Amino acid sequence: MQMNSAVEKTPAEAAYLVAFDGDGLPSGPAWLDSQRSAARAAFVASGLPHRRIEEWKYTDLRNQLAAGYPPLGEAPLADVARFQEMIAASPFAGLDTARAVFADGVFRPELSNLALGDDVDILSLAECLDEAPDWVTSNLGQVMSRPDNAIAALNMAFARHGAAVRVRGRQEKPLELIFLHTASGHHTVTNRNLIVVEEGAHAHILESHLGASGQEYLANIVTEISVGKSAVLDHVKVQMEADGAVHLSDVNIWLGENANANSFVASTGASVSRNQVFAEFGGEHTNLNLSGACMLAGSQHCDTTLEVDHAVPHCTSRELFKLVLDDTSRGIFQGKVSVRPNAQKTDGKQMAQALLLAETAEFDAKPELEIFADDVVCGHGATAGDLDEEHLYYLRARGIPKREAMALLIAAFIGEAFDEVTSDDVREALAGFAGAWLDQHTERG
Amino acid sequence: MAAVQDTIEQVRGVDVDKYKYGFKTEIESELAPKGLSEDIVRYISGKNDEPEWLLEWRLEAYRRWLTMEEPDWARVDYPKIDFQDLYYYAAPKTTEGPKSLDEVDPILLETYAKLGIPLKEQEILAGVRKHDEPSTLDEDGVGEMGSGRVAIDAVFDSVSVVTTFKKELAKAGVIFCSISEAVREHPELVKKYLGTVVPQSDNFYATLNSAVYSDGSFVYIPEGVRCPMELSTYFRINEENTGQFERTLIIAEKGSYVSYLEGCTAPMRDENQLHAAVVELVALDDAEIKYSTVQNWYPGDANGKGGIYNFVTKRGDCRGKNSKISWTQVETGSAITWKYPSCILRGENSRGEFYSIAISNGRQQVDSGTKMIHLGKNSSSRIISKGISAGHSQNTYRGLVSAHRKATGARNFTQCDSLLIGDKCGAHTVPYIEAKNSSSTFEHEATTSKISDDQMFYARQRGLGEEEAVALIVNGFVRDVLQHLPMEFMAETQKLIGISLEGSVG
């Protein structure tokens, strides 16, 4: 749906349009020019998405972005000690990982540790763009199945920094991509990552998004992941942006024959966040597992939107998302599974469950099936409700105080999603992260 | 999988060319001039002898309609409708105020005889014909449901031609007549309730209906009365290039109960015909309305030529405490179905139900579902939807379940299952779930599959033939819904499913 051009531009839209004409706009490299100008044109035509656009029915960015978020210019110099302190707060801080750190959008080699052996190439996108290796030029901007959506368009228009990772063998330890936000004032930080997992390789990528409290930035992040033939991807993302921040993320996954991909996202931060995942099956006998947990309080708004495109036969997809919603928070789940006409023997299952802890919390779900092939087994489920009184009673009858009983039940509820994470260490780290959120909340409540 | 293959082939072979209600009745009709304008609205209003307020109401709707745009969000694809190329009023000429079927054109009667639904009970028709004689059906069956007696209001193109069993219903205080008659005889009731469930300009098609609706049924069940028999309306579009726009209004006063059946057919024509109806139900405290539809409009031929465009707005308002509205629908016809019978659960402890079987074959496109809007405390709803798509058809379930902040303790259970027969068709599920308070419990489940090899193997192993096995499985698939149909419709529906999916159901 095209936005009527007569509609007045919002401050956020105006700020982006001004930036399109400004000096801060990344020009080139030449091989990206046409994609960049197409992206700008797409945004000029459509503006920010709003609730009249079906995919954005529950997240009205036009309305929710009250201020302008101009792109952040060259990042101000910041205190290394402060960054290190923030890195230590990452749930994965205790794990043995390689790290690529982006502070206010810019790669910081002095904070990073890229030692991952010969089988993994890690490049800073900003540095490699002009003389990009083939695997970057042939993949960047190509894994996108929905390049025209607003998040992706703005990202393509502004992105210069990010990580380009190629995995050619089995990764010894996980690679953590850390995005830190410390700059003040309303601004947009744009990052773009490319992850190429070559045939038979096994990639293990962690992402953490951490914001300094009090900051009101907008983080726009697009990650393109190409999983080659018989390759394996483990991808875990934790979103702990600052309370006043906006987090707009677009993850695109392409899967080759026999590939296995497992992507998990946990969200507790940001006032408004949207995680989009677009997955496309490019080869047969492929498995995809998308899962996530979302824990919200206050007036937080978190939207998870998935599109799984079964383009070829004999593939399996699983989605499991759990939401815990307190206060006046709002959790949104939109999951679409499409099965194209020839994609016989597709097996697709999806589940979204919300636990509403407060009378004023809200859960909106739109699980969607679009099926054009007959020999398939597809299903979805969605549930919403509060804690089961009987479960609580059972625990309390055994002498467990109410607060503890609630925490136990919530942890059990959310834990089902964590079970989808394959690495034991990472799963434990996530459980600790969820536990910390719960402690904070049950104490307060 | 020879059996399923066989079935698929048979279904393909059968397709929609076998539509058995595709005859046309050569009957003289009175038509309004083609096209739509304020004059046409006045013409229709004048034909029905309507009071000034209703004419104004229609004109207001018409003016609103002119400013509205046709919705395009449904998963249906059709060439743009030229609203000026339709007749908005057609009446069989011979039906100027028939008192009984005796006065009805015999050709029309023949038409009814040819129609299976729901005028199949010939003895009922006979009962009408002998309405002056003491009827054998007049035993004290009052209060006995499922006795096989059905009061019928038949709507032919634009007007209601006959209503049966009126006298007996009147004894119980039940008003069952055409809505044009209700406007004349009971204006206070019509004025009080018309447009209160589906507002005058609710959506594009409902607004069009408000402006040009010609007739329809009106039912009023007084306080505490259990309607002594099933009520039924039968709709048929006969005339070429006509649209049918009927409006049904059912009011169930406190503690009353009514079961209402609706059936529809149309002749086979190459052009598409438009049907845009509005149905409004009002259930007050402790009242219950059960509304069942068997929709079998002409679906078009195998290549998608012709067929009815069915754009219907049906909504029930559970206005009172403990009220209940139940929609049961069997959708087998129409080239395009755009229909979402909904419940507004306003009253405390009110309950809404939606049971649906939607079968599409040939080039049919179905986009149907329901809305359950929970406003009252402890309101509950249940949705069971079974979609079967075959041939080149597209079958979509689209539904909304929402609980407002004050609707504490609301409960919903939704189950949408789709069965695919053949690899050229599509089955889609688009549910919206909006929980705005924590004490509501919503459960939604959807599955899509074909008849599995295992199921077939199991049935075959026990000695069932291939066709029998398929029949058994398909019957089992729709069983949850079938059992909610009134007895009067059961046989009819099973037959219809058979016609729509001949080969699958033996």
Coordinates of N, CA, C and O in Angstrom, one line a residue, chain B residues 174-269:
Chain B
V174 N -45.0 -15.1 18.1 CA -43.8 -14.9 17.2 C -44.2 -14.2 16.0 O -45.2 -14.5 15.3
I175 N -43.4 -13.2 15.6 CA -43.6 -12.5 14.4 C -42.6 -13.0 13.4 O -41.4 -13.0 13.6
F176 N -43.1 -13.5 12.3 CA -42.2 -14.0 11.2 C -42.8 -13.6 9.9 O -43.8 -14.0 9.5
C177 N -42.1 -12.6 9.3 CA -42.7 -12.1 8.0 C -41.5 -11.5 7.3 O -40.4 -11.5 7.7
S178 N -41.9 -10.9 6.1 CA -40.8 -10.3 5.3 C -40.6 -8.9 6.0 O -41.4 -8.4 6.7
I179 N -39.4 -8.4 5.7 CA -39.0 -7.2 6.5 C -39.8 -6.0 5.9 O -40.1 -5.1 6.7
S180 N -40.2 -6.1 4.7 CA -41.1 -5.0 4.1 C -42.4 -5.0 4.8 O -42.9 -3.9 5.1
E181 N -42.9 -6.1 5.1 CA -44.2 -6.2 5.9 C -44.0 -5.7 7.3 O -44.8 -5.0 7.8
A182 N -42.8 -6.1 7.9 CA -42.6 -5.7 9.3 C -42.5 -4.2 9.4 O -42.9 -3.6 10.3
V183 N -41.9 -3.5 8.3 CA -41.8 -2.1 8.3 C -43.2 -1.5 8.4 O -43.5 -0.5 9.0
R184 N -44.2 -2.1 7.7 CA -45.6 -1.6 7.7 C -46.3 -2.0 8.9 O -47.0 -1.1 9.5
E185 N -46.1 -3.2 9.4 CA -46.9 -3.7 10.5 C -46.3 -3.4 11.9 O -47.0 -3.2 12.9
H186 N -45.0 -3.4 12.0 CA -44.4 -3.3 13.3 C -43.2 -2.2 13.2 O -42.1 -2.6 13.5
P187 N -43.6 -1.0 12.7 CA -42.5 -0.1 12.5 C -41.7 0.2 13.7 O -40.5 0.5 13.6
E188 N -42.3 0.2 14.9 CA -41.6 0.5 16.1 C -40.4 -0.4 16.4 O -39.4 0.0 16.8
L189 N -40.7 -1.7 16.1 CA -39.6 -2.7 16.3 C -38.5 -2.6 15.3 O -37.3 -2.6 15.7
V190 N -38.9 -2.4 14.1 CA -37.9 -2.2 13.0 C -37.0 -1.0 13.3 O -35.8 -1.0 13.3
K191 N -37.7 0.1 13.7 CA -37.0 1.4 13.9 C -36.0 1.2 15.1 O -34.9 1.8 15.1
K192 N -36.5 0.4 16.1 CA -35.7 0.3 17.3 C -34.4 -0.5 17.0 O -33.3 -0.2 17.6
Y193 N -34.5 -1.5 16.2 CA -33.3 -2.4 16.0 C -32.6 -2.4 14.7 O -31.4 -2.8 14.6
L194 N -33.2 -1.9 13.7 CA -32.6 -1.9 12.4 C -31.3 -1.0 12.4 O -31.2 0.1 12.8
G195 N -30.2 -1.6 12.0 CA -28.9 -0.9 11.9 C -28.2 -0.8 13.2 O -27.2 -0.1 13.3
T196 N -28.7 -1.4 14.3 CA -28.1 -1.3 15.6 C -27.0 -2.3 15.7 O -26.1 -2.2 16.6
V197 N -27.0 -3.4 14.9 CA -25.9 -4.4 15.0 C -24.9 -4.2 13.9 O -23.7 -4.1 14.1
V198 N -25.4 -4.1 12.7 CA -24.6 -3.7 11.5 C -25.0 -2.3 11.2 O -26.0 -2.0 10.6
P199 N -24.2 -1.3 11.6 CA -24.6 0.1 11.4 C -24.8 0.4 9.9 O -24.2 -0.3 9.0
Q200 N -25.6 1.4 9.6 CA -26.0 1.8 8.3 C -24.8 1.7 7.3 O -24.9 1.2 6.2
S201 N -23.7 2.3 7.7 CA -22.5 2.3 6.8 C -21.3 1.6 7.4 O -20.2 2.1 7.5
D202 N -21.6 0.3 7.8 CA -20.6 -0.5 8.5 C -19.4 -0.8 7.5 O -18.2 -0.6 7.9
N203 N -19.7 -1.2 6.4 CA -18.6 -1.5 5.4 C -19.2 -1.3 4.0 O -20.4 -1.0 3.9
F204 N -18.4 -1.3 3.0 CA -18.8 -1.0 1.6 C -20.1 -1.8 1.2 O -21.0 -1.2 0.8
Y205 N -20.1 -3.1 1.4 CA -21.2 -3.9 0.9 C -22.4 -3.7 1.8 O -23.6 -3.7 1.4
A206 N -22.2 -3.6 3.1 CA -23.3 -3.4 4.1 C -24.0 -2.0 3.8 O -25.2 -1.9 3.9
T207 N -23.2 -1.0 3.4 CA -23.7 0.3 3.1 C -24.6 0.2 1.9 O -25.7 0.8 1.8
L208 N -24.1 -0.5 0.9 CA -24.8 -0.7 -0.4 C -26.1 -1.4 0.0 O -27.2 -0.9 -0.5
N209 N -26.1 -2.4 0.8 CA -27.3 -3.1 1.2 C -28.3 -2.1 1.9 O -29.4 -2.1 1.6
S210 N -27.7 -1.3 2.8 CA -28.6 -0.3 3.5 C -29.4 0.5 2.5 O -30.5 0.9 2.7
A211 N -28.7 0.9 1.5 CA -29.3 1.8 0.5 C -30.4 1.1 -0.4 O -31.5 1.6 -0.6
V212 N -30.1 -0.2 -0.8 CA -30.9 -0.8 -1.8 C -31.6 -2.1 -1.4 O -32.2 -2.8 -2.2
Y213 N -31.5 -2.4 -0.1 CA -32.0 -3.7 0.2 C -33.5 -3.7 -0.2 O -34.2 -2.7 0.0
S214 N -34.0 -4.9 -0.7 CA -35.3 -4.9 -1.2 C -36.3 -5.6 -0.2 O -37.4 -5.2 0.0
D215 N -35.8 -6.7 0.3 CA -36.6 -7.5 1.2 C -35.7 -8.4 2.0 O -34.5 -8.3 2.0
G216 N -36.4 -9.2 2.8 CA -35.6 -10.1 3.6 C -36.6 -10.6 4.7 O -37.8 -10.4 4.6
S217 N -36.1 -11.2 5.8 CA -37.0 -11.7 6.8 C -36.9 -10.9 8.1 O -35.8 -10.4 8.4
F218 N -37.9 -11.0 8.8 CA -38.0 -10.3 10.1 C -38.5 -11.3 11.1 O -39.5 -12.0 10.9
V219 N -37.8 -11.5 12.2 CA -38.3 -12.4 13.2 C -38.3 -11.7 14.6 O -37.3 -11.0 14.9
Y220 N -39.4 -11.8 15.3 CA -39.4 -11.3 16.6 C -39.9 -12.4 17.6 O -41.0 -12.9 17.4
I221 N -39.1 -12.7 18.6 CA -39.6 -13.7 19.5 C -39.8 -13.0 20.8 O -38.9 -12.4 21.4
P222 N -41.0 -13.0 21.3 CA -41.3 -12.3 22.6 C -40.7 -13.0 23.8 O -40.2 -14.1 23.7
E223 N -40.7 -12.2 24.9 CA -40.1 -12.7 26.1 C -40.5 -14.1 26.5 O -41.7 -14.4 26.5
G224 N -39.6 -14.9 26.8 CA -39.8 -16.2 27.4 C -40.4 -17.2 26.4 O -40.7 -18.3 26.9
V225 N -40.5 -16.9 25.2 CA -41.1 -17.8 24.2 C -40.0 -18.7 23.5 O -39.0 -18.2 23.1
R226 N -40.3 -20.0 23.5 CA -39.4 -20.8 22.7 C -40.1 -21.1 21.4 O -41.2 -21.7 21.4
C227 N -39.6 -20.6 20.4 CA -40.2 -20.6 19.1 C -40.6 -22.0 18.7 O -39.8 -22.9 18.7
P228 N -42.0 -22.3 18.4 CA -42.5 -23.6 18.3 C -41.9 -24.4 17.1 O -42.1 -25.6 17.1
M229 N -41.3 -23.8 16.2 CA -40.8 -24.5 15.1 C -39.6 -23.8 14.5 O -39.3 -22.7 14.8
E230 N -38.9 -24.5 13.7 CA -37.7 -23.9 13.0 C -38.2 -22.9 12.0 O -39.2 -23.1 11.3
L231 N -37.5 -21.8 12.0 CA -37.9 -20.8 11.0 C -36.9 -20.9 9.8 O -35.7 -21.2 10.1
S232 N -37.3 -20.6 8.7 CA -36.4 -20.7 7.5 C -36.7 -19.7 6.5 O -37.8 -19.3 6.2
T233 N -35.6 -19.2 5.9 CA -35.7 -18.3 4.7 C -35.0 -19.0 3.6 O -34.0 -19.6 3.8
Y234 N -35.6 -18.9 2.4 CA -35.0 -19.5 1.3 C -34.8 -18.3 0.3 O -35.7 -17.6 -0.1
F235 N -33.6 -18.2 -0.2 CA -33.2 -17.1 -1.1 C -32.9 -17.7 -2.5 O -32.2 -18.7 -2.6
R236 N -33.4 -17.0 -3.5 CA -33.0 -17.5 -4.8 C -32.9 -16.2 -5.7 O -33.7 -15.3 -5.7
I237 N -31.8 -16.2 -6.5 CA -31.6 -15.2 -7.5 C -32.0 -15.8 -8.8 O -31.4 -16.8 -9.2
N238 N -32.9 -15.2 -9.5 CA -33.4 -15.8 -10.7 C -33.1 -14.9 -11.9 O -32.5 -15.4 -12.9
E239 N -33.5 -13.7 -11.8 CA -33.4 -12.8 -12.9 C -31.9 -12.5 -13.3 O -31.1 -12.5 -12.5
E240 N -31.7 -12.3 -14.6 CA -30.4 -12.0 -15.1 C -29.9 -10.6 -14.6 O -30.7 -9.7 -14.5
N241 N -28.6 -10.5 -14.4 CA -28.0 -9.2 -14.1 C -28.6 -8.5 -12.9 O -28.6 -7.3 -12.7
T242 N -29.2 -9.3 -12.0 CA -29.7 -8.7 -10.8 C -28.8 -8.9 -9.7 O -28.0 -9.9 -9.6
G243 N -28.8 -8.0 -8.8 CA -28.2 -8.2 -7.5 C -29.2 -8.5 -6.5 O -30.4 -8.1 -6.6
Q244 N -28.9 -9.4 -5.5 CA -29.9 -9.6 -4.5 C -29.3 -9.0 -3.2 O -28.2 -9.2 -2.8
F245 N -30.1 -8.1 -2.6 CA -29.7 -7.4 -1.4 C -30.8 -7.6 -0.3 O -31.7 -6.9 -0.3
E246 N -30.7 -8.7 0.4 CA -31.7 -8.9 1.4 C -31.2 -8.5 2.8 O -30.0 -8.5 3.0
R247 N -32.1 -8.2 3.7 CA -31.7 -7.8 5.0 C -32.6 -8.6 6.0 O -33.8 -8.6 5.9
T248 N -31.9 -9.2 6.9 CA -32.6 -10.1 7.9 C -32.4 -9.5 9.2 O -31.3 -9.0 9.6
L249 N -33.4 -9.4 10.0 CA -33.4 -8.9 11.4 C -34.1 -9.9 12.3 O -35.2 -10.2 12.1
I250 N -33.3 -10.4 13.3 CA -33.9 -11.3 14.2 C -33.7 -10.8 15.6 O -32.6 -10.4 16.0
I251 N -34.8 -10.7 16.3 CA -34.8 -10.2 17.7 C -35.3 -11.2 18.7 O -36.4 -11.7 18.5
A252 N -34.4 -11.6 19.6 CA -34.9 -12.6 20.6 C -35.0 -11.9 21.9 O -33.9 -11.5 22.5
E253 N -36.2 -11.7 22.4 CA -36.4 -11.0 23.7 C -35.9 -11.9 24.8 O -35.6 -13.1 24.7
K254 N -35.9 -11.3 26.0 CA -35.4 -12.0 27.2 C -35.9 -13.5 27.3 O -37.1 -13.7 27.2
G255 N -35.0 -14.4 27.5 CA -35.4 -15.8 27.8 C -36.0 -16.5 26.6 O -36.5 -17.6 26.8
S256 N -35.9 -16.0 25.4 CA -36.5 -16.7 24.3 C -35.5 -17.5 23.5 O -34.3 -17.4 23.8
Y257 N -36.0 -18.3 22.6 CA -35.1 -19.2 21.8 C -35.7 -19.3 20.4 O -36.9 -19.4 20.2
V258 N -34.8 -19.2 19.4 CA -35.2 -19.4 18.1 C -34.1 -20.1 17.3 O -32.9 -19.9 17.5
S259 N -34.5 -21.0 16.4 CA -33.6 -21.6 15.5 C -34.0 -21.2 14.1 O -35.1 -21.4 13.7
Y260 N -33.0 -20.7 13.4 CA -33.3 -20.1 12.1 C -32.4 -20.7 11.0 O -31.2 -20.9 11.2
L261 N -33.1 -21.1 9.9 CA -32.3 -21.7 8.8 C -32.4 -20.8 7.6 O -33.4 -20.2 7.3
E262 N -31.3 -20.9 6.8 CA -31.2 -20.1 5.6 C -30.6 -20.9 4.5 O -29.6 -21.5 4.7
G263 N -31.3 -20.9 3.3 CA -30.7 -21.6 2.2 C -30.7 -20.7 1.0 O -31.6 -19.8 0.8
C264 N -29.8 -21.0 0.1 CA -29.8 -20.1 -1.1 C -29.3 -20.9 -2.4 O -28.5 -21.7 -2.3
T265 N -30.0 -20.6 -3.5 CA -29.5 -21.1 -4.8 C -29.7 -20.1 -5.9 O -30.4 -19.1 -5.7
A266 N -29.1 -20.3 -7.0 CA -29.3 -19.4 -8.2 C -29.1 -20.2 -9.4 O -28.5 -21.2 -9.5
P267 N -29.7 -19.7 -10.6 CA -29.5 -20.4 -11.8 C -28.1 -20.3 -12.3 O -27.3 -19.4 -11.9
M268 N -27.8 -21.1 -13.3 CA -26.4 -21.1 -13.9 C -26.4 -20.0 -15.0 O -27.2 -20.0 -15.9
R269 N -25.5 -19.1 -14.8 CA -25.4 -18.0 -15.8 C -24.0 -17.7 -16.1 O -23.1 -17.9 -15.2

